[in-house]
Amino acid sequence: MWGMIFGQAMQGIMNMYGAHQQGKQNASMYAFQARQDEENARAVSLETSLAEDTMRKQNRKQLGELEARLAENGLSGSTFDRVFSDSASNLEQDALNLRYEGQSRWRNYKNSAAMNRYGVTMSKVNARNAMWQAGLNSAVGAMSSYAMYNAGNAAATEGTQSLDTKQAQNIMNYQQQYAPWTR
């Protein structure tokens, strides 16, 4: 009997340890991924900033060359202003599109990192809950083993009458003896 109870307790301890280790492993995985996402967000931010600066330098150079060609061809006044203005607007829009695309990628990495940090928290909570559950299951199993052992001993010592039948008979005897209104 004590061997069964001890076995249940040891199984519970092993289950609790396994749940704890699984939770630590999951939390570690989420933490690693969160760090990677943060690094990726930083890299995207730097890349976008550098690419935008490079593009703006190229845009200024292109606008200078355009201005020189337009002047060489004798364009001036409203035609010059319209062509130059349209080109400048298009080049600026390209630079802004590059910036907004980079910001979107940066935001996606930041959101992913936040979700992974949440995964760390939930892994720890789930591990703690799994440990408690394993401990409770072990305790219930040990008590069940003990109760089954005692029920077997009681049935063996009281003859062939089952424990439930004996309890029902005791309740009826009590009611007849002490509760006359139940007759």
PDB file of C-alpha atoms in Angstrom:
ATOM      1  CA  MET A   1       0.000   0.000   0.000  1.00  0.00           C
ATOM      2  CA  TRP A   2       2.691   2.509   0.975  1.00  0.00           C
ATOM      3  CA  GLY A   3       4.590   1.567  -2.157  1.00  0.00           C
ATOM      4  CA  MET A   4       1.597   2.574  -4.302  1.00  0.00           C
ATOM      5  CA  ILE A   5       1.223   5.880  -2.454  1.00  0.00           C
ATOM      6  CA  PHE A   6       4.959   6.535  -2.708  1.00  0.00           C
ATOM      7  CA  GLY A   7       4.823   5.663  -6.424  1.00  0.00           C
ATOM      8  CA  GLN A   8       1.970   8.119  -6.940  1.00  0.00           C
ATOM      9  CA  ALA A   9       3.906  10.819  -5.104  1.00  0.00           C
ATOM     10  CA  MET A  10       7.061  10.198  -7.143  1.00  0.00           C
ATOM     11  CA  GLN A  11       5.087  10.218 -10.382  1.00  0.00           C
ATOM     12  CA  GLY A  12       3.544  13.531  -9.317  1.00  0.00           C
ATOM     13  CA  ILE A  13       6.939  15.019  -8.542  1.00  0.00           C
ATOM     14  CA  MET A  14       8.271  13.896 -11.916  1.00  0.00           C
ATOM     15  CA  ASN A  15       5.208  15.312 -13.688  1.00  0.00           C
ATOM     16  CA  MET A  16       5.617  18.597 -11.825  1.00  0.00           C
ATOM     17  CA  TYR A  17       9.302  18.761 -12.758  1.00  0.00           C
ATOM     18  CA  GLY A  18       8.497  17.963 -16.398  1.00  0.00           C
ATOM     19  CA  ALA A  19       5.829  20.683 -16.532  1.00  0.00           C
ATOM     20  CA  HIS A  20       8.264  23.165 -15.007  1.00  0.00           C
ATOM     21  CA  GLN A  21      10.996  22.296 -17.506  1.00  0.00           C
ATOM     22  CA  GLN A  22       8.585  22.461 -20.451  1.00  0.00           C
ATOM     23  CA  GLY A  23       7.433  25.900 -19.324  1.00  0.00           C
ATOM     24  CA  LYS A  24      11.021  27.108 -18.973  1.00  0.00           C
ATOM     25  CA  GLN A  25      11.853  25.812 -22.431  1.00  0.00           C
ATOM     26  CA  ASN A  26       8.816  27.516 -23.998  1.00  0.00           C
ATOM     27  CA  ALA A  27       9.562  30.784 -22.196  1.00  0.00           C
ATOM     28  CA  SER A  28      13.174  30.628 -23.350  1.00  0.00           C
ATOM     29  CA  MET A  29      12.093  30.064 -26.955  1.00  0.00           C
ATOM     30  CA  TYR A  30       9.687  33.016 -26.855  1.00  0.00           C
ATOM     31  CA  ALA A  31      12.308  35.242 -25.198  1.00  0.00           C
ATOM     32  CA  PHE A  32      14.858  34.357 -27.888  1.00  0.00           C
ATOM     33  CA  GLN A  33      12.358  35.125 -30.644  1.00  0.00           C
ATOM     34  CA  ALA A  34      11.439  38.443 -28.986  1.00  0.00           C
ATOM     35  CA  ARG A  35      15.121  39.430 -28.913  1.00  0.00           C
ATOM     36  CA  GLN A  36      15.479  38.471 -32.576  1.00  0.00           C
ATOM     37  CA  ASP A  37      12.435  40.551 -33.505  1.00  0.00           C
ATOM     38  CA  GLU A  38      13.803  43.557 -31.596  1.00  0.00           C
ATOM     39  CA  GLU A  39      17.133  43.217 -33.422  1.00  0.00           C
ATOM     40  CA  ASN A  40      15.341  42.929 -36.757  1.00  0.00           C
ATOM     41  CA  ALA A  41      13.301  46.048 -35.942  1.00  0.00           C
ATOM     42  CA  ARG A  42      16.490  47.987 -35.174  1.00  0.00           C
ATOM     43  CA  ALA A  43      18.128  46.751 -38.376  1.00  0.00           C
ATOM     44  CA  VAL A  44      15.094  47.717 -40.483  1.00  0.00           C
ATOM     45  CA  SER A  45      15.054  51.155 -38.883  1.00  0.00           C
ATOM     46  CA  LEU A  46      18.718  51.742 -39.700  1.00  0.00           C
ATOM     47  CA  GLU A  47      18.454  50.295 -43.211  1.00  0.00           C
ATOM     48  CA  THR A  48      15.421  52.426 -43.983  1.00  0.00           C
ATOM     49  CA  SER A  49      17.042  55.572 -42.670  1.00  0.00           C
ATOM     50  CA  LEU A  50      20.194  54.972 -44.711  1.00  0.00           C
ATOM     51  CA  ALA A  51      18.237  54.048 -47.844  1.00  0.00           C
ATOM     52  CA  GLU A  52      16.050  57.145 -47.519  1.00  0.00           C
ATOM     53  CA  ASP A  53      19.101  59.400 -47.081  1.00  0.00           C
ATOM     54  CA  THR A  54      20.769  57.785 -50.101  1.00  0.00           C
ATOM     55  CA  MET A  55      17.625  58.161 -52.183  1.00  0.00           C
ATOM     56  CA  ARG A  56      17.233  61.840 -51.238  1.00  0.00           C
ATOM     57  CA  LYS A  57      20.867  62.517 -52.249  1.00  0.00           C
ATOM     58  CA  GLN A  58      20.245  60.800 -55.585  1.00  0.00           C
ATOM     59  CA  ASN A  59      17.010  62.780 -55.973  1.00  0.00           C
ATOM     60  CA  ARG A  60      18.826  66.073 -55.415  1.00  0.00           C
ATOM     61  CA  LYS A  61      21.425  65.049 -57.974  1.00  0.00           C
ATOM     62  CA  GLN A  62      18.739  64.080 -60.507  1.00  0.00           C
ATOM     63  CA  LEU A  63      16.883  67.342 -59.945  1.00  0.00           C
ATOM     64  CA  GLY A  64      20.121  69.295 -60.477  1.00  0.00           C
ATOM     65  CA  GLU A  65      20.790  67.424 -63.718  1.00  0.00           C
ATOM     66  CA  LEU A  66      17.182  67.946 -64.822  1.00  0.00           C
ATOM     67  CA  GLU A  67      17.412  71.662 -64.092  1.00  0.00           C
ATOM     68  CA  ALA A  68      20.614  71.902 -66.126  1.00  0.00           C
ATOM     69  CA  ARG A  69      19.107  70.012 -69.116  1.00  0.00           C
ATOM     70  CA  LEU A  70      15.954  72.105 -69.060  1.00  0.00           C
ATOM     71  CA  ALA A  71      18.034  75.296 -68.986  1.00  0.00           C
ATOM     72  CA  GLU A  72      20.237  73.994 -71.864  1.00  0.00           C
ATOM     73  CA  ASN A  73      17.139  73.370 -73.958  1.00  0.00           C
ATOM     74  CA  GLY A  74      15.912  76.867 -73.321  1.00  0.00           C
ATOM     75  CA  LEU A  75      12.855  75.918 -71.274  1.00  0.00           C
ATOM     76  CA  SER A  76      11.834  78.529 -68.776  1.00  0.00           C
ATOM     77  CA  GLY A  77       8.787  79.940 -67.105  1.00  0.00           C
ATOM     78  CA  SER A  78       5.716  77.858 -66.432  1.00  0.00           C
ATOM     79  CA  THR A  79       6.826  74.856 -68.512  1.00  0.00           C
ATOM     80  CA  PHE A  80      10.096  74.670 -66.623  1.00  0.00           C
ATOM     81  CA  ASP A  81       8.321  75.073 -63.279  1.00  0.00           C
ATOM     82  CA  ARG A  82       5.737  72.376 -64.099  1.00  0.00           C
ATOM     83  CA  VAL A  83       8.283  69.770 -65.312  1.00  0.00           C
ATOM     84  CA  PHE A  84      10.657  70.483 -62.446  1.00  0.00           C
ATOM     85  CA  SER A  85       7.861  70.491 -59.850  1.00  0.00           C
ATOM     86  CA  ASP A  86       6.379  67.207 -61.131  1.00  0.00           C
ATOM     87  CA  SER A  87       9.769  65.520 -61.094  1.00  0.00           C
ATOM     88  CA  ALA A  88      10.539  66.800 -57.590  1.00  0.00           C
ATOM     89  CA  SER A  89       7.145  65.606 -56.327  1.00  0.00           C
ATOM     90  CA  ASN A  90       7.601  62.144 -57.842  1.00  0.00           C
ATOM     91  CA  LEU A  91      11.083  61.771 -56.392  1.00  0.00           C
ATOM     92  CA  GLU A  92       9.894  62.933 -52.949  1.00  0.00           C
ATOM     93  CA  GLN A  93       6.988  60.478 -53.095  1.00  0.00           C
ATOM     94  CA  ASP A  94       9.447  57.645 -53.825  1.00  0.00           C
ATOM     95  CA  ALA A  95      11.492  58.623 -50.760  1.00  0.00           C
ATOM     96  CA  LEU A  96       8.366  58.786 -48.576  1.00  0.00           C
ATOM     97  CA  ASN A  97       7.166  55.399 -49.844  1.00  0.00           C
ATOM     98  CA  LEU A  98      10.512  53.944 -48.878  1.00  0.00           C
ATOM     99  CA  ARG A  99      10.203  55.486 -45.392  1.00  0.00           C
ATOM    100  CA  TYR A 100       6.630  54.254 -44.853  1.00  0.00           C
ATOM    101  CA  GLU A 101       7.474  50.750 -46.035  1.00  0.00           C
ATOM    102  CA  GLY A 102      10.369  50.666 -43.553  1.00  0.00           C
ATOM    103  CA  GLN A 103       8.150  51.967 -40.751  1.00  0.00           C
ATOM    104  CA  SER A 104       5.592  49.277 -41.528  1.00  0.00           C
ATOM    105  CA  ARG A 105       8.227  46.542 -41.384  1.00  0.00           C
ATOM    106  CA  TRP A 106       9.613  48.059 -38.153  1.00  0.00           C
ATOM    107  CA  ARG A 107       6.108  48.053 -36.608  1.00  0.00           C
ATOM    108  CA  ASN A 108       5.557  44.420 -37.635  1.00  0.00           C
ATOM    109  CA  TYR A 109       8.786  43.361 -35.919  1.00  0.00           C
ATOM    110  CA  LYS A 110       7.903  45.366 -32.798  1.00  0.00           C
ATOM    111  CA  ASN A 111       4.440  43.770 -32.670  1.00  0.00           C
ATOM    112  CA  SER A 112       5.951  40.325 -33.117  1.00  0.00           C
ATOM    113  CA  ALA A 113       8.405  41.014 -30.290  1.00  0.00           C
ATOM    114  CA  ALA A 114       5.541  42.128 -28.041  1.00  0.00           C
ATOM    115  CA  MET A 115       3.591  38.960 -28.837  1.00  0.00           C
ATOM    116  CA  ASN A 116       6.641  36.842 -28.067  1.00  0.00           C
ATOM    117  CA  ARG A 117       7.145  38.634 -24.739  1.00  0.00           C
ATOM    118  CA  TYR A 118       3.500  37.845 -23.993  1.00  0.00           C
ATOM    119  CA  GLY A 119       4.298  34.232 -24.921  1.00  0.00           C
ATOM    120  CA  VAL A 120       7.066  34.267 -22.281  1.00  0.00           C
ATOM    121  CA  THR A 121       4.581  35.393 -19.642  1.00  0.00           C
ATOM    122  CA  MET A 122       1.945  32.865 -20.667  1.00  0.00           C
ATOM    123  CA  SER A 123       4.495  30.031 -20.797  1.00  0.00           C
ATOM    124  CA  LYS A 124       5.454  30.785 -17.206  1.00  0.00           C
ATOM    125  CA  VAL A 125       1.801  30.921 -16.135  1.00  0.00           C
ATOM    126  CA  ASN A 126       0.998  27.699 -17.979  1.00  0.00           C
ATOM    127  CA  ALA A 127       4.018  25.972 -16.431  1.00  0.00           C
ATOM    128  CA  ARG A 128       2.967  27.040 -12.950  1.00  0.00           C
ATOM    129  CA  ASN A 129      -0.602  25.840 -13.575  1.00  0.00           C
ATOM    130  CA  ALA A 130       0.635  22.534 -15.003  1.00  0.00           C
ATOM    131  CA  MET A 131       2.830  22.034 -11.937  1.00  0.00           C
ATOM    132  CA  TRP A 132      -0.122  22.624  -9.626  1.00  0.00           C
ATOM    133  CA  GLN A 133      -2.292  20.297 -11.679  1.00  0.00           C
ATOM    134  CA  ALA A 134       0.346  17.559 -11.632  1.00  0.00           C
ATOM    135  CA  GLY A 135       0.711  17.982  -7.861  1.00  0.00           C
ATOM    136  CA  LEU A 136      -3.041  17.819  -7.307  1.00  0.00           C
ATOM    137  CA  ASN A 137      -3.393  14.820  -9.600  1.00  0.00           C
ATOM    138  CA  SER A 138      -0.641  13.096  -7.644  1.00  0.00           C
ATOM    139  CA  ALA A 139      -2.318  13.863  -4.315  1.00  0.00           C
ATOM    140  CA  VAL A 140      -5.690  12.659  -5.589  1.00  0.00           C
ATOM    141  CA  GLY A 141      -4.074   9.494  -6.947  1.00  0.00           C
ATOM    142  CA  ALA A 142      -2.346   8.823  -3.618  1.00  0.00           C
ATOM    143  CA  MET A 143      -5.574   9.399  -1.672  1.00  0.00           C
ATOM    144  CA  SER A 144      -7.463   7.204  -4.111  1.00  0.00           C
ATOM    145  CA  SER A 145      -4.910   4.414  -3.666  1.00  0.00           C
ATOM    146  CA  TYR A 146      -5.167   4.767   0.102  1.00  0.00           C
ATOM    147  CA  ALA A 147      -8.987   4.755  -0.024  1.00  0.00           C
ATOM    148  CA  MET A 148      -9.037   1.702  -2.282  1.00  0.00           C
ATOM    149  CA  TYR A 149      -6.639  -0.071   0.063  1.00  0.00           C
ATOM    150  CA  ASN A 150      -8.808   0.765   3.096  1.00  0.00           C
ATOM    151  CA  ALA A 151     -11.992  -0.209   1.263  1.00  0.00           C
ATOM    152  CA  GLY A 152     -10.456  -3.546   0.387  1.00  0.00           C
ATOM    153  CA  ASN A 153      -9.404  -4.117   4.008  1.00  0.00           C
ATOM    154  CA  ALA A 154     -12.816  -3.085   5.346  1.00  0.00           C
ATOM    155  CA  ALA A 155     -14.638  -5.389   2.948  1.00  0.00           C
ATOM    156  CA  ALA A 156     -12.307  -8.240   3.857  1.00  0.00           C
ATOM    157  CA  THR A 157     -12.837  -7.767   7.605  1.00  0.00           C
ATOM    158  CA  GLU A 158     -16.624  -7.280   7.411  1.00  0.00           C
ATOM    159  CA  GLY A 159     -17.357 -10.329   5.356  1.00  0.00           C
ATOM    160  CA  THR A 160     -19.060 -10.337   2.000  1.00  0.00           C
ATOM    161  CA  GLN A 161     -21.134  -7.223   2.579  1.00  0.00           C
ATOM    162  CA  SER A 162     -19.843  -4.266   0.536  1.00  0.00           C
ATOM    163  CA  LEU A 163     -18.927  -0.983   2.143  1.00  0.00           C
ATOM    164  CA  ASP A 164     -21.798   0.879   0.419  1.00  0.00           C
ATOM    165  CA  THR A 165     -24.367  -1.636   1.632  1.00  0.00           C
ATOM    166  CA  LYS A 166     -23.009  -1.443   5.185  1.00  0.00           C
ATOM    167  CA  GLN A 167     -23.120   2.385   5.105  1.00  0.00           C
ATOM    168  CA  ALA A 168     -26.716   2.363   3.813  1.00  0.00           C
ATOM    169  CA  GLN A 169     -27.727  -0.056   6.554  1.00  0.00           C
ATOM    170  CA  ASN A 170     -26.081   2.141   9.223  1.00  0.00           C
ATOM    171  CA  ILE A 171     -27.954   5.200   7.928  1.00  0.00           C
ATOM    172  CA  MET A 172     -31.279   3.361   8.037  1.00  0.00           C
ATOM    173  CA  ASN A 173     -30.581   2.138  11.592  1.00  0.00           C
ATOM    174  CA  TYR A 174     -29.731   5.694  12.657  1.00  0.00           C
ATOM    175  CA  GLN A 175     -32.913   7.084  11.127  1.00  0.00           C
ATOM    176  CA  GLN A 176     -35.076   4.447  12.792  1.00  0.00           C
ATOM    177  CA  GLN A 177     -33.463   4.947  16.151  1.00  0.00           C
ATOM    178  CA  TYR A 178     -33.080   8.745  16.343  1.00  0.00           C
ATOM    179  CA  ALA A 179     -35.456  10.184  13.771  1.00  0.00           C
ATOM    180  CA  PRO A 180     -38.965   8.848  14.445  1.00  0.00           C
ATOM    181  CA  TRP A 181     -40.573  11.258  11.954  1.00  0.00           C
ATOM    182  CA  THR A 182     -38.913   9.347   9.081  1.00  0.00           C
ATOM    183  CA  ARG A 183     -40.905   6.147   9.745  1.00  0.00           C
TER     184      ARG A 183
END
